[in-house]
PDB file of C-alpha atoms in Angstrom:
ATOM      1  CA  TYR O   1      -4.986  16.317 -30.982  1.00 39.00           C
ATOM      2  CA  GLN O   2      -4.638  12.611 -31.763  1.00 39.00           C
ATOM      3  CA  ARG O   3      -1.213  12.609 -30.165  1.00 38.00           C
ATOM      4  CA  ARG O   4      -2.694  14.156 -27.018  1.00 37.00           C
ATOM      5  CA  VAL O   5      -5.471  11.544 -26.864  1.00 37.00           C
ATOM      6  CA  ARG O   6      -2.931   8.740 -27.243  1.00 40.00           C
ATOM      7  CA  ALA O   7      -0.807  10.264 -24.498  1.00 39.00           C
ATOM      8  CA  LEU O   8      -3.739  10.552 -22.104  1.00 40.00           C
ATOM      9  CA  LEU O   9      -4.856   6.984 -22.813  1.00 41.00           C
ATOM     10  CA  ALA O  10      -1.347   5.692 -22.260  1.00 42.00           C
ATOM     11  CA  LEU O  11      -1.073   7.631 -19.009  1.00 44.00           C
ATOM     12  CA  MET O  12      -4.366   6.146 -17.832  1.00 43.00           C
ATOM     13  CA  VAL O  13      -2.997   2.671 -18.559  1.00 42.00           C
ATOM     14  CA  TYR O  14       0.124   3.489 -16.576  1.00 44.00           C
ATOM     15  CA  LEU O  15      -1.826   4.828 -13.627  1.00 43.00           C
ATOM     16  CA  VAL O  16      -4.131   1.785 -13.556  1.00 40.00           C
ATOM     17  CA  ASN O  17      -1.309  -0.709 -13.957  1.00 43.00           C
ATOM     18  CA  GLY O  18       0.750   1.301 -11.534  1.00 42.00           C
ATOM     19  CA  GLU O  19      -1.390   0.067  -8.652  1.00 38.00           C
ATOM     20  CA  GLU O  20       0.980  -2.921  -8.580  1.00 37.00           C
ATOM     21  CA  VAL O  21       4.053  -0.726  -8.879  1.00 42.00           C
ATOM     22  CA  LYS O  22       3.418   1.866  -6.233  1.00 42.00           C
ATOM     23  CA  LYS O  23       1.825   1.835  -2.847  1.00 41.00           C
ATOM     24  CA  GLY O  24      -1.920   1.777  -3.139  1.00 42.00           C
ATOM     25  CA  ASP O  25      -2.519   4.068  -0.150  1.00 50.00           C
ATOM     26  CA  ASN O  26      -0.505   6.722   1.550  1.00 50.00           C
ATOM     27  CA  LEU O  27      -0.284   6.402   5.308  1.00 55.00           C
ATOM     28  CA  VAL O  28      -3.155   8.802   6.016  1.00 55.00           C
ATOM     29  CA  GLU O  29      -5.456   6.749   3.811  1.00 56.00           C
ATOM     30  CA  LYS O  30      -4.320   3.547   5.510  1.00 56.00           C
ATOM     31  CA  GLU O  31      -4.997   4.977   8.951  1.00 57.00           C
ATOM     32  CA  LYS O  32      -8.388   6.293   7.904  1.00 52.00           C
ATOM     33  CA  ARG O  33      -9.386   2.899   6.487  1.00 51.00           C
ATOM     34  CA  HIS O  34      -8.405   1.171   9.726  1.00 54.00           C
ATOM     35  CA  PHE O  35     -10.296   3.772  11.780  1.00 49.00           C
ATOM     36  CA  GLU O  36     -13.442   3.636   9.631  1.00 48.00           C
ATOM     37  CA  HIS O  37     -13.632  -0.145   9.686  1.00 48.00           C
ATOM     38  CA  GLY O  38     -12.438  -0.517  13.265  1.00 52.00           C
ATOM     39  CA  HIS O  39     -10.250  -3.411  12.158  1.00 58.00           C
ATOM     40  CA  SER O  40     -13.206  -4.976  10.381  1.00 73.00           C
ATOM     41  CA  ALA O  41     -13.405  -8.691   9.734  1.00 82.00           C
ATOM     42  CA  ASP O  42     -12.093  -8.157   6.214  1.00 84.00           C
ATOM     43  CA  VAL O  43      -9.037  -6.287   7.547  1.00 82.00           C
ATOM     44  CA  ASP O  44      -8.358  -8.976  10.143  1.00 87.00           C
ATOM     45  CA  HIS O  45      -8.822 -11.841   7.684  1.00 89.00           C
ATOM     46  CA  GLU O  46      -6.431 -10.210   5.227  1.00 87.00           C
ATOM     47  CA  ALA O  47      -3.830  -9.803   7.965  1.00 88.00           C
ATOM     48  CA  PHE O  48      -4.041 -13.436   9.058  1.00 92.00           C
ATOM     49  CA  MET O  49      -4.580 -15.154   5.696  1.00 93.00           C
ATOM     50  CA  GLY O  50      -2.821 -12.759   3.337  1.00 89.00           C
ATOM     51  CA  LYS O  51      -4.244 -10.511   0.653  1.00 85.00           C
ATOM     52  CA  ASP O  52      -4.813 -13.291  -1.886  1.00 85.00           C
ATOM     53  CA  HIS O  53      -6.454 -15.706   0.562  1.00 90.00           C
ATOM     54  CA  ALA O  54      -8.509 -13.455   2.835  1.00 85.00           C
ATOM     55  CA  HIS O  55     -11.785 -14.834   1.451  1.00 89.00           C
ATOM     56  CA  ASP O  56     -10.787 -18.472   0.937  1.00 90.00           C
ATOM     57  CA  PHE O  57     -13.002 -19.631   3.812  1.00 90.00           C
ATOM     58  CA  ASP O  58     -16.031 -17.478   3.021  1.00 88.00           C
ATOM     59  CA  ASP O  59     -17.925 -20.243   1.218  1.00 90.00           C
ATOM     60  CA  LEU O  60     -17.250 -22.904   3.845  1.00 91.00           C
ATOM     61  CA  SER O  61     -19.652 -23.961   6.537  1.00 93.00           C
ATOM     62  CA  GLU O  62     -18.729 -22.889  10.053  1.00 92.00           C
ATOM     63  CA  ASP O  63     -17.540 -26.416  10.930  1.00 94.00           C
ATOM     64  CA  GLU O  64     -15.446 -26.654   7.770  1.00 95.00           C
ATOM     65  CA  SER O  65     -13.981 -23.248   8.413  1.00 94.00           C
ATOM     66  CA  LYS O  66     -13.001 -24.217  11.955  1.00 95.00           C
ATOM     67  CA  ALA O  67     -11.464 -27.491  10.770  1.00 95.00           C
ATOM     68  CA  ARG O  68      -9.317 -25.840   8.132  1.00 95.00           C
ATOM     69  CA  LEU O  69      -8.271 -23.121  10.567  1.00 95.00           C
ATOM     70  CA  ALA O  70      -7.268 -25.787  13.111  1.00 96.00           C
ATOM     71  CA  ALA O  71      -5.072 -27.409  10.472  1.00 96.00           C
ATOM     72  CA  LEU O  72      -3.224 -24.102   9.972  1.00 95.00           C
ATOM     73  CA  LEU O  73      -2.441 -23.421  13.616  1.00 97.00           C
ATOM     74  CA  PRO O  74       0.607 -25.719  13.970  1.00 97.00           C
ATOM     75  CA  LYS O  75       2.219 -23.680  11.177  1.00 97.00           C
ATOM     76  CA  VAL O  76       1.618 -20.474  13.112  1.00 97.00           C
ATOM     77  CA  ASP O  77       2.808 -22.027  16.386  1.00 98.00           C
ATOM     78  CA  ALA O  78       6.501 -22.070  15.461  1.00 97.00           C
ATOM     79  CA  ASP O  79       7.792 -23.640  18.703  1.00 97.00           C
ATOM     80  CA  GLY O  80       4.976 -26.183  18.847  1.00 97.00           C
ATOM     81  CA  ASP O  81       4.091 -25.517  22.487  1.00 97.00           C
ATOM     82  CA  GLY O  82       0.355 -25.333  21.829  1.00 97.00           C
ATOM     83  CA  ASP O  83       0.105 -21.576  22.301  1.00 98.00           C
ATOM     84  CA  ILE O  84       0.543 -18.762  19.755  1.00 98.00           C
ATOM     85  CA  ASP O  85       2.367 -15.810  21.219  1.00 98.00           C
ATOM     86  CA  GLU O  86       2.695 -12.278  19.870  1.00 97.00           C
ATOM     87  CA  ASP O  87       6.027 -12.903  18.166  1.00 97.00           C
ATOM     88  CA  GLU O  88       4.788 -16.043  16.420  1.00 97.00           C
ATOM     89  CA  LEU O  89       1.664 -14.292  15.191  1.00 97.00           C
ATOM     90  CA  LYS O  90       3.677 -11.262  14.043  1.00 95.00           C
ATOM     91  CA  ASN O  91       6.038 -13.502  12.070  1.00 95.00           C
ATOM     92  CA  TRP O  92       3.104 -15.370  10.532  1.00 95.00           C
ATOM     93  CA  ILE O  93       1.438 -12.129   9.397  1.00 93.00           C
ATOM     94  CA  LYS O  94       4.716 -10.847   7.955  1.00 93.00           C
ATOM     95  CA  ALA O  95       5.169 -14.157   6.122  1.00 93.00           C
ATOM     96  CA  GLN O  96       1.705 -13.817   4.555  1.00 92.00           C
ATOM     97  CA  ILE O  97       2.583 -10.309   3.383  1.00 91.00           C
ATOM     98  CA  MET O  98       5.861 -11.453   1.843  1.00 93.00           C
ATOM     99  CA  ASP O  99       4.188 -14.477   0.254  1.00 93.00           C
ATOM    100  CA  TYR O 100       1.751 -12.156  -1.516  1.00 92.00           C
ATOM    101  CA  VAL O 101       4.534  -9.741  -2.488  1.00 93.00           C
ATOM    102  CA  GLN O 102       6.635 -12.510  -4.019  1.00 95.00           C
ATOM    103  CA  ARG O 103       3.697 -14.035  -5.899  1.00 94.00           C
ATOM    104  CA  ASP O 104       2.866 -10.607  -7.255  1.00 94.00           C
ATOM    105  CA  ALA O 105       6.436 -10.175  -8.476  1.00 96.00           C
ATOM    106  CA  GLN O 106       6.440 -13.652 -10.025  1.00 96.00           C
ATOM    107  CA  GLN O 107       3.327 -12.775 -12.013  1.00 95.00           C
ATOM    108  CA  ALA O 108       4.575  -9.350 -13.081  1.00 96.00           C
ATOM    109  CA  LEU O 109       8.183 -10.135 -14.033  1.00 97.00           C
ATOM    110  CA  PRO O 110       7.471 -12.133 -17.235  1.00 96.00           C
ATOM    111  CA  ASN O 111       5.456  -9.200 -18.628  1.00 94.00           C
ATOM    112  CA  GLU O 112       8.326  -6.777 -18.035  1.00 96.00           C
ATOM    113  CA  ASP O 113      11.157  -9.147 -19.025  1.00 97.00           C
ATOM    114  CA  THR O 114      10.750  -8.716 -22.778  1.00 96.00           C
ATOM    115  CA  ASN O 115      13.841 -10.668 -23.851  1.00 97.00           C
ATOM    116  CA  LYS O 116      13.194 -13.450 -21.312  1.00 97.00           C
ATOM    117  CA  ASP O 117      16.663 -13.378 -19.779  1.00 97.00           C
ATOM    118  CA  GLY O 118      15.331 -13.495 -16.220  1.00 97.00           C
ATOM    119  CA  VAL O 119      15.958  -9.841 -15.365  1.00 98.00           C
ATOM    120  CA  VAL O 120      14.158  -6.562 -16.049  1.00 98.00           C
ATOM    121  CA  SER O 121      16.361  -3.853 -17.505  1.00 98.00           C
ATOM    122  CA  TRP O 122      15.584  -0.166 -17.213  1.00 97.00           C
ATOM    123  CA  GLU O 123      15.136  -0.081 -20.989  1.00 96.00           C
ATOM    124  CA  GLU O 124      12.578  -2.888 -20.858  1.00 97.00           C
ATOM    125  CA  TYR O 125      10.651  -1.261 -18.040  1.00 96.00           C
ATOM    126  CA  VAL O 126      10.478   2.184 -19.628  1.00 94.00           C
ATOM    127  CA  THR O 127       9.585   0.791 -23.049  1.00 94.00           C
ATOM    128  CA  ASN O 128       6.812  -1.405 -21.637  1.00 93.00           C
ATOM    129  CA  THR O 129       5.398   1.220 -19.279  1.00 91.00           C
ATOM    130  CA  PHE O 130       5.875   4.563 -21.031  1.00 89.00           C
ATOM    131  CA  GLY O 131       7.084   3.887 -24.557  1.00 89.00           C
ATOM    132  CA  GLU O 132      10.484   3.667 -26.201  1.00 89.00           C
ATOM    133  CA  GLN O 133      10.544   7.409 -26.899  1.00 87.00           C
ATOM    134  CA  TYR O 134      11.080   8.049 -23.168  1.00 86.00           C
ATOM    135  CA  LEU O 135      14.340   6.117 -22.965  1.00 85.00           C
ATOM    136  CA  ASN O 136      16.448   9.089 -24.013  1.00 78.00           C
ATOM    137  CA  LYS O 137      14.383  11.898 -22.530  1.00 70.00           C
ATOM    138  CA  ASP O 138      16.198  14.408 -20.348  1.00 65.00           C
ATOM    139  CA  LEU O 139      14.649  13.863 -16.935  1.00 62.00           C
ATOM    140  CA  GLU O 140      16.269  16.931 -15.420  1.00 55.00           C
ATOM    141  CA  SER O 141      14.974  19.588 -17.804  1.00 48.00           C
ATOM    142  CA  LYS O 142      11.980  20.407 -19.961  1.00 49.00           C
ATOM    143  CA  ASP O 143      11.949  21.087 -23.670  1.00 45.00           C
ATOM    144  CA  ASP O 144      11.282  24.679 -24.710  1.00 45.00           C
ATOM    145  CA  LYS O 145       7.566  25.386 -24.682  1.00 46.00           C
ATOM    146  CA  LYS O 146       5.834  26.362 -27.893  1.00 46.00           C
ATOM    147  CA  ASP O 147       3.183  29.028 -28.311  1.00 50.00           C
ATOM    148  CA  ASP O 148       0.597  26.845 -30.006  1.00 51.00           C
ATOM    149  CA  ASP O 149      -2.116  25.660 -27.592  1.00 50.00           C
ATOM    150  CA  ASP O 150      -2.017  22.075 -28.873  1.00 50.00           C
ATOM    151  CA  ASP O 151       1.738  22.054 -28.466  1.00 52.00           C
ATOM    152  CA  ASP O 152       1.328  23.389 -24.922  1.00 52.00           C
ATOM    153  CA  ASP O 153      -1.102  20.553 -24.163  1.00 51.00           C
ATOM    154  CA  ASP O 154       1.316  18.031 -25.650  1.00 55.00           C
ATOM    155  CA  ASP O 155       4.115  19.484 -23.553  1.00 57.00           C
ATOM    156  CA  ASP O 156       1.952  19.137 -20.428  1.00 57.00           C
ATOM    157  CA  ASP O 157       1.375  15.459 -21.230  1.00 64.00           C
ATOM    158  CA  ASP O 158       5.075  15.019 -21.837  1.00 69.00           C
ATOM    159  CA  ASP O 159       5.897  16.667 -18.518  1.00 76.00           C
ATOM    160  CA  THR O 160       3.470  14.332 -16.742  1.00 77.00           C
ATOM    161  CA  TYR O 161       5.109  11.308 -18.333  1.00 80.00           C
ATOM    162  CA  LEU O 162       8.556  12.599 -17.447  1.00 87.00           C
ATOM    163  CA  LYS O 163       7.471  13.067 -13.834  1.00 87.00           C
ATOM    164  CA  TYR O 164       6.570   9.400 -13.564  1.00 89.00           C
ATOM    165  CA  VAL O 165       9.625   8.228 -15.497  1.00 92.00           C
ATOM    166  CA  LYS O 166      11.868  10.212 -13.150  1.00 92.00           C
ATOM    167  CA  ARG O 167       9.999   8.937 -10.094  1.00 92.00           C
ATOM    168  CA  ASP O 168      10.284   5.328 -11.225  1.00 94.00           C
ATOM    169  CA  LYS O 169      13.953   5.711 -12.121  1.00 95.00           C
ATOM    170  CA  LEU O 170      14.752   6.744  -8.556  1.00 95.00           C
ATOM    171  CA  ARG O 171      12.897   3.689  -7.293  1.00 96.00           C
ATOM    172  CA  PHE O 172      14.563   1.456  -9.895  1.00 97.00           C
ATOM    173  CA  GLU O 173      18.062   2.655  -8.978  1.00 97.00           C
ATOM    174  CA  LEU O 174      17.475   2.133  -5.266  1.00 97.00           C
ATOM    175  CA  ALA O 175      16.150  -1.385  -5.861  1.00 97.00           C
ATOM    176  CA  ASP O 176      19.109  -2.156  -8.150  1.00 98.00           C
ATOM    177  CA  THR O 177      21.538  -3.098  -5.405  1.00 97.00           C
ATOM    178  CA  ASP O 178      24.289  -4.282  -7.777  1.00 97.00           C
ATOM    179  CA  ASP O 179      24.086  -1.088  -9.861  1.00 97.00           C
ATOM    180  CA  ASN O 180      23.808  -2.693 -13.303  1.00 97.00           C
ATOM    181  CA  MET O 181      20.433  -1.129 -14.272  1.00 97.00           C
ATOM    182  CA  GLU O 182      18.874  -4.586 -14.346  1.00 98.00           C
ATOM    183  CA  LEU O 183      16.601  -6.041 -11.684  1.00 98.00           C
ATOM    184  CA  ASN O 184      16.791  -9.691 -10.751  1.00 98.00           C
ATOM    185  CA  PHE O 185      13.799 -11.262  -9.026  1.00 98.00           C
ATOM    186  CA  GLU O 186      14.693 -10.037  -5.529  1.00 97.00           C
ATOM    187  CA  GLU O 187      15.435  -6.520  -6.777  1.00 98.00           C
ATOM    188  CA  PHE O 188      12.291  -6.449  -8.895  1.00 98.00           C
ATOM    189  CA  THR O 189      10.233  -7.484  -5.864  1.00 97.00           C
ATOM    190  CA  ALA O 190      11.670  -4.556  -3.898  1.00 96.00           C
ATOM    191  CA  PHE O 191      10.883  -2.265  -6.844  1.00 97.00           C
ATOM    192  CA  LEU O 192       7.238  -3.351  -6.905  1.00 96.00           C
ATOM    193  CA  HIS O 193       6.761  -3.274  -3.123  1.00 94.00           C
ATOM    194  CA  PRO O 194       9.296  -0.882  -1.582  1.00 93.00           C
ATOM    195  CA  GLU O 195       7.304  -0.562   1.630  1.00 89.00           C
ATOM    196  CA  GLU O 196       8.330  -4.111   2.571  1.00 90.00           C
ATOM    197  CA  PHE O 197      12.095  -3.595   2.253  1.00 92.00           C
ATOM    198  CA  GLU O 198      14.232  -1.628   4.689  1.00 90.00           C
ATOM    199  CA  HIS O 199      16.727  -0.451   2.065  1.00 94.00           C
ATOM    200  CA  MET O 200      13.868   1.124   0.075  1.00 94.00           C
ATOM    201  CA  ALA O 201      12.841   3.444   2.928  1.00 92.00           C
ATOM    202  CA  ASP O 202      14.150   6.591   1.230  1.00 93.00           C
ATOM    203  CA  VAL O 203      11.949   6.125  -1.831  1.00 94.00           C
ATOM    204  CA  VAL O 204       8.894   5.347   0.303  1.00 92.00           C
ATOM    205  CA  VAL O 205       9.408   8.664   2.099  1.00 93.00           C
ATOM    206  CA  ALA O 206      10.085  10.572  -1.135  1.00 94.00           C
ATOM    207  CA  GLU O 207       7.013   9.187  -2.918  1.00 92.00           C
ATOM    208  CA  THR O 208       4.770   9.769   0.083  1.00 91.00           C
ATOM    209  CA  MET O 209       5.998  13.361   0.257  1.00 93.00           C
ATOM    210  CA  GLU O 210       5.304  13.830  -3.459  1.00 91.00           C
ATOM    211  CA  ASP O 211       1.822  12.328  -3.159  1.00 89.00           C
ATOM    212  CA  MET O 212       0.798  14.445  -0.170  1.00 91.00           C
ATOM    213  CA  ASP O 213       2.670  17.711  -0.859  1.00 93.00           C
ATOM    214  CA  GLU O 214       0.084  19.256  -3.154  1.00 92.00           C
ATOM    215  CA  ASN O 215       1.770  22.651  -3.517  1.00 94.00           C
ATOM    216  CA  SER O 216       5.266  21.152  -3.969  1.00 93.00           C
ATOM    217  CA  ASP O 217       6.883  23.241  -1.229  1.00 96.00           C
ATOM    218  CA  GLY O 218       8.772  20.275   0.206  1.00 96.00           C
ATOM    219  CA  LYS O 219       6.661  19.911   3.344  1.00 96.00           C
ATOM    220  CA  ILE O 220       3.201  18.719   4.343  1.00 95.00           C
ATOM    221  CA  SER O 221       0.733  21.099   5.941  1.00 96.00           C
ATOM    222  CA  LEU O 222      -2.128  20.014   8.171  1.00 94.00           C
ATOM    223  CA  ALA O 223      -4.555  20.708   5.323  1.00 93.00           C
ATOM    224  CA  GLU O 224      -2.538  18.518   2.969  1.00 92.00           C
ATOM    225  CA  TYR O 225      -2.267  15.848   5.653  1.00 90.00           C
ATOM    226  CA  VAL O 226      -5.996  15.361   6.042  1.00 86.00           C
ATOM    227  CA  GLY O 227      -6.855  16.508   2.522  1.00 81.00           C
ATOM    228  CA  GLU O 228     -10.322  17.912   2.113  1.00 46.00           C
ATOM    229  CA  LEU O 229     -11.935  15.392   4.457  1.00 48.00           C
ATOM    230  CA  GLY O 230     -12.800  18.009   7.019  1.00 49.00           C
ATOM    231  CA  ASP O 231     -14.410  20.334   4.483  1.00 47.00           C
ATOM    232  CA  GLU O 232     -16.700  17.871   2.734  1.00 45.00           C
ATOM    233  CA  HIS O 233     -19.615  17.312   5.086  1.00 43.00           C
ATOM    234  CA  ASP O 234     -22.398  15.176   3.700  1.00 47.00           C
ATOM    235  CA  ASP O 235     -25.713  14.585   5.409  1.00 47.00           C
ATOM    236  CA  ASP O 236     -25.246  10.849   5.764  1.00 53.00           C
ATOM    237  CA  ASP O 237     -24.428   8.290   8.421  1.00 53.00           C
ATOM    238  CA  ASP O 238     -20.695   8.510   7.731  1.00 58.00           C
ATOM    239  CA  ASP O 239     -20.413  12.215   8.547  1.00 63.00           C
ATOM    240  CA  ASP O 240     -19.915  11.845  12.305  1.00 62.00           C
ATOM    241  CA  ASP O 241     -17.326   9.089  11.858  1.00 62.00           C
ATOM    242  CA  ASN O 242     -15.502  11.192   9.275  1.00 70.00           C
ATOM    243  CA  ASN O 243     -15.460  14.233  11.543  1.00 79.00           C
ATOM    244  CA  GLU O 244     -14.213  12.124  14.433  1.00 82.00           C
ATOM    245  CA  TRP O 245     -11.385  10.773  12.258  1.00 79.00           C
ATOM    246  CA  VAL O 246     -10.419  14.271  11.112  1.00 85.00           C
ATOM    247  CA  GLU O 247     -10.300  15.590  14.683  1.00 89.00           C
ATOM    248  CA  ARG O 248      -8.257  12.614  15.846  1.00 87.00           C
ATOM    249  CA  GLU O 249      -5.781  13.062  13.004  1.00 87.00           C
ATOM    250  CA  LYS O 250      -5.480  16.799  13.569  1.00 92.00           C
ATOM    251  CA  LYS O 251      -4.541  16.093  17.168  1.00 93.00           C
ATOM    252  CA  SER O 252      -2.065  13.416  16.104  1.00 90.00           C
ATOM    253  CA  PHE O 253      -0.506  15.776  13.564  1.00 93.00           C
ATOM    254  CA  GLN O 254      -0.161  18.654  16.009  1.00 95.00           C
ATOM    255  CA  GLU O 255       0.858  16.755  19.153  1.00 95.00           C
ATOM    256  CA  ILE O 256       2.872  13.810  17.809  1.00 93.00           C
ATOM    257  CA  LYS O 257       3.959  13.989  14.181  1.00 94.00           C
ATOM    258  CA  ASP O 258       4.851  17.706  13.930  1.00 96.00           C
ATOM    259  CA  LYS O 259       7.759  17.445  16.348  1.00 96.00           C
ATOM    260  CA  ASP O 260       8.972  21.047  15.993  1.00 97.00           C
ATOM    261  CA  SER O 261       5.416  22.459  16.086  1.00 96.00           C
ATOM    262  CA  ASP O 262       5.901  24.611  12.983  1.00 97.00           C
ATOM    263  CA  GLY O 263       2.648  23.476  11.389  1.00 96.00           C
ATOM    264  CA  TYR O 264       4.304  21.234   8.795  1.00 97.00           C
ATOM    265  CA  LEU O 265       5.849  17.797   8.398  1.00 96.00           C
ATOM    266  CA  ASP O 266       9.295  18.011   6.854  1.00 97.00           C
ATOM    267  CA  LYS O 267      11.100  15.042   5.307  1.00 95.00           C
ATOM    268  CA  GLN O 268      12.546  13.822   8.603  1.00 95.00           C
ATOM    269  CA  GLU O 269       9.247  14.126  10.451  1.00 95.00           C
ATOM    270  CA  LEU O 270       7.547  12.263   7.613  1.00 93.00           C
ATOM    271  CA  ALA O 271      10.164   9.507   7.824  1.00 92.00           C
ATOM    272  CA  ASP O 272       9.755   9.293  11.610  1.00 90.00           C
ATOM    273  CA  TRP O 273       6.054   8.699  11.030  1.00 88.00           C
ATOM    274  CA  ILE O 274       5.792   6.366   8.051  1.00 86.00           C
ATOM    275  CA  ILE O 275       8.851   4.147   8.432  1.00 84.00           C
ATOM    276  CA  PRO O 276       7.871   2.855  11.897  1.00 72.00           C
ATOM    277  CA  SER O 277       4.288   2.536  10.635  1.00 70.00           C
ATOM    278  CA  GLU O 278       5.408   0.211   7.842  1.00 63.00           C
ATOM    279  CA  VAL O 279       7.860  -1.732  10.007  1.00 64.00           C
ATOM    280  CA  ASN O 280       5.418  -2.215  12.895  1.00 80.00           C
ATOM    281  CA  TYR O 281       2.370  -3.157  10.821  1.00 83.00           C
ATOM    282  CA  SER O 282       2.682  -6.917  11.459  1.00 90.00           C
ATOM    283  CA  LEU O 283       3.282  -6.362  15.168  1.00 91.00           C
ATOM    284  CA  GLU O 284       0.284  -4.055  15.565  1.00 88.00           C
ATOM    285  CA  GLU O 285      -1.962  -6.508  13.716  1.00 91.00           C
ATOM    286  CA  ALA O 286      -0.712  -9.358  15.907  1.00 93.00           C
ATOM    287  CA  LYS O 287      -1.467  -7.363  19.068  1.00 94.00           C
ATOM    288  CA  HIS O 288      -4.933  -6.542  17.766  1.00 92.00           C
ATOM    289  CA  LEU O 289      -5.812 -10.161  16.934  1.00 95.00           C
ATOM    290  CA  ILE O 290      -4.595 -11.377  20.321  1.00 96.00           C
ATOM    291  CA  GLU O 291      -6.612  -8.685  22.077  1.00 95.00           C
ATOM    292  CA  LYS O 292      -9.773  -9.814  20.280  1.00 95.00           C
ATOM    293  CA  ALA O 293      -9.347 -13.555  20.786  1.00 96.00           C
ATOM    294  CA  ASP O 294      -7.415 -13.929  24.074  1.00 97.00           C
ATOM    295  CA  THR O 295     -10.368 -14.960  26.199  1.00 97.00           C
ATOM    296  CA  ASN O 296      -8.433 -15.654  29.399  1.00 97.00           C
ATOM    297  CA  LYS O 297      -6.197 -12.588  28.969  1.00 97.00           C
ATOM    298  CA  ASP O 298      -2.907 -14.450  29.479  1.00 97.00           C
ATOM    299  CA  GLY O 299      -1.257 -12.720  26.521  1.00 97.00           C
ATOM    300  CA  VAL O 300      -1.136 -15.759  24.228  1.00 98.00           C
ATOM    301  CA  LEU O 301      -3.662 -17.643  22.125  1.00 98.00           C
ATOM    302  CA  SER O 302      -4.407 -21.282  22.754  1.00 98.00           C
ATOM    303  CA  TYR O 303      -5.632 -23.309  19.808  1.00 98.00           C
ATOM    304  CA  GLN O 304      -9.027 -23.491  21.534  1.00 98.00           C
ATOM    305  CA  GLU O 305      -9.240 -19.696  21.795  1.00 98.00           C
ATOM    306  CA  VAL O 306      -8.472 -19.317  18.103  1.00 97.00           C
ATOM    307  CA  ILE O 307     -11.091 -21.878  17.102  1.00 97.00           C
ATOM    308  CA  GLU O 308     -13.714 -20.435  19.425  1.00 96.00           C
ATOM    309  CA  ASN O 309     -13.045 -17.004  17.889  1.00 96.00           C
ATOM    310  CA  HIS O 310     -12.584 -18.317  14.368  1.00 94.00           C
ATOM    311  CA  ASP O 311     -14.478 -15.419  12.821  1.00 93.00           C
ATOM    312  CA  VAL O 312     -11.687 -13.073  13.961  1.00 94.00           C
ATOM    313  CA  PHE O 313      -9.191 -14.914  11.762  1.00 94.00           C
ATOM    314  CA  VAL O 314     -11.127 -16.377   8.821  1.00 92.00           C
ATOM    315  CA  GLY O 315     -14.539 -16.222   7.200  1.00 86.00           C
ATOM    316  CA  SER O 316     -17.319 -18.761   6.738  1.00 77.00           C
ATOM    317  CA  GLN O 317     -20.750 -18.854   5.205  1.00 74.00           C
ATOM    318  CA  ALA O 318     -22.161 -17.549   8.474  1.00 60.00           C
ATOM    319  CA  THR O 319     -19.770 -14.618   8.833  1.00 48.00           C
ATOM    320  CA  ASP O 320     -19.959 -13.770   5.131  1.00 46.00           C
ATOM    321  CA  TYR O 321     -23.754 -13.759   5.270  1.00 40.00           C
ATOM    322  CA  GLY O 322     -23.595 -11.463   8.278  1.00 41.00           C
ATOM    323  CA  ARG O 323     -21.276  -9.076   6.444  1.00 43.00           C
ATOM    324  CA  ILE O 324     -23.518  -8.995   3.371  1.00 39.00           C
ATOM    325  CA  LEU O 325     -26.610  -8.446   5.512  1.00 36.00           C
ATOM    326  CA  HIS O 326     -24.897  -5.590   7.352  1.00 38.00           C
ATOM    327  CA  GLU O 327     -23.884  -3.967   4.038  1.00 44.00           C
ATOM    328  CA  GLU O 328     -27.441  -4.237   2.709  1.00 41.00           C
ATOM    329  CA  LEU O 329     -28.844  -2.667   5.852  1.00 37.00           C
TER     330      LEU O 329
END
């Protein structure tokens, strides 16, 4: 019993810490969040300022917020012509994403690099995350089950651990581009954030399939795609929005994503969906921000347009107060 409790506690630690290691949301959850918030101010500020700095301006007065935003614009305007076009804004957003990703890796690597040699070995990662006993586990087979109920429970815990060890080993090996079972900083960054690296596409698809394929039949049904969102109707203000999202996603699944119309997404159809979604994220955010702030509709943003629509890009005391008031209401 004590062994089972320790195993469950350790697994909880892994799952909590694993937020940094694996994608926080699958693509359905990402799309639902964007739909629910309608590209809310928080979403827009995170896109423009980066995940770590999305709220840096929230405590500033409106004038201070505008002044600091104005100081940033020459950095966004790569060619210095006084206008910010779609490509410049896309590159800026991508740079903010990669800046966060690299800072995250810089913070995480020392904890995983036990011997402080500047790289993370597979042995170090497994020992730190799962325990040394999982270094020599057979990831391809299960030990013989025992009849005792406690032993069965222990075996279930062991199987759960092995599932995550095997999953992470596939990711580790794909990130390990020089095939030495050690990750340097660049490789470790790709391991932590595979969605940002083209050569990690296969593992992003495989993990998304595993997360969404609840019955493990190697494909994603419509029910698995939207989860139980359509079946859980609550008598609250969010019900209509939720139903609208479900109907929109059902249509998208049936008319766009399920290319062969067999009622399922196979691995290739899943890849066709999520890989462009990851690659085009910065571009779609750039288009959205320009649409909101391009007052004269010439397809680019002047510095004046950005400043006049500062609340699209950054916060301030005024916008933060408005958000809090809206949440309270």
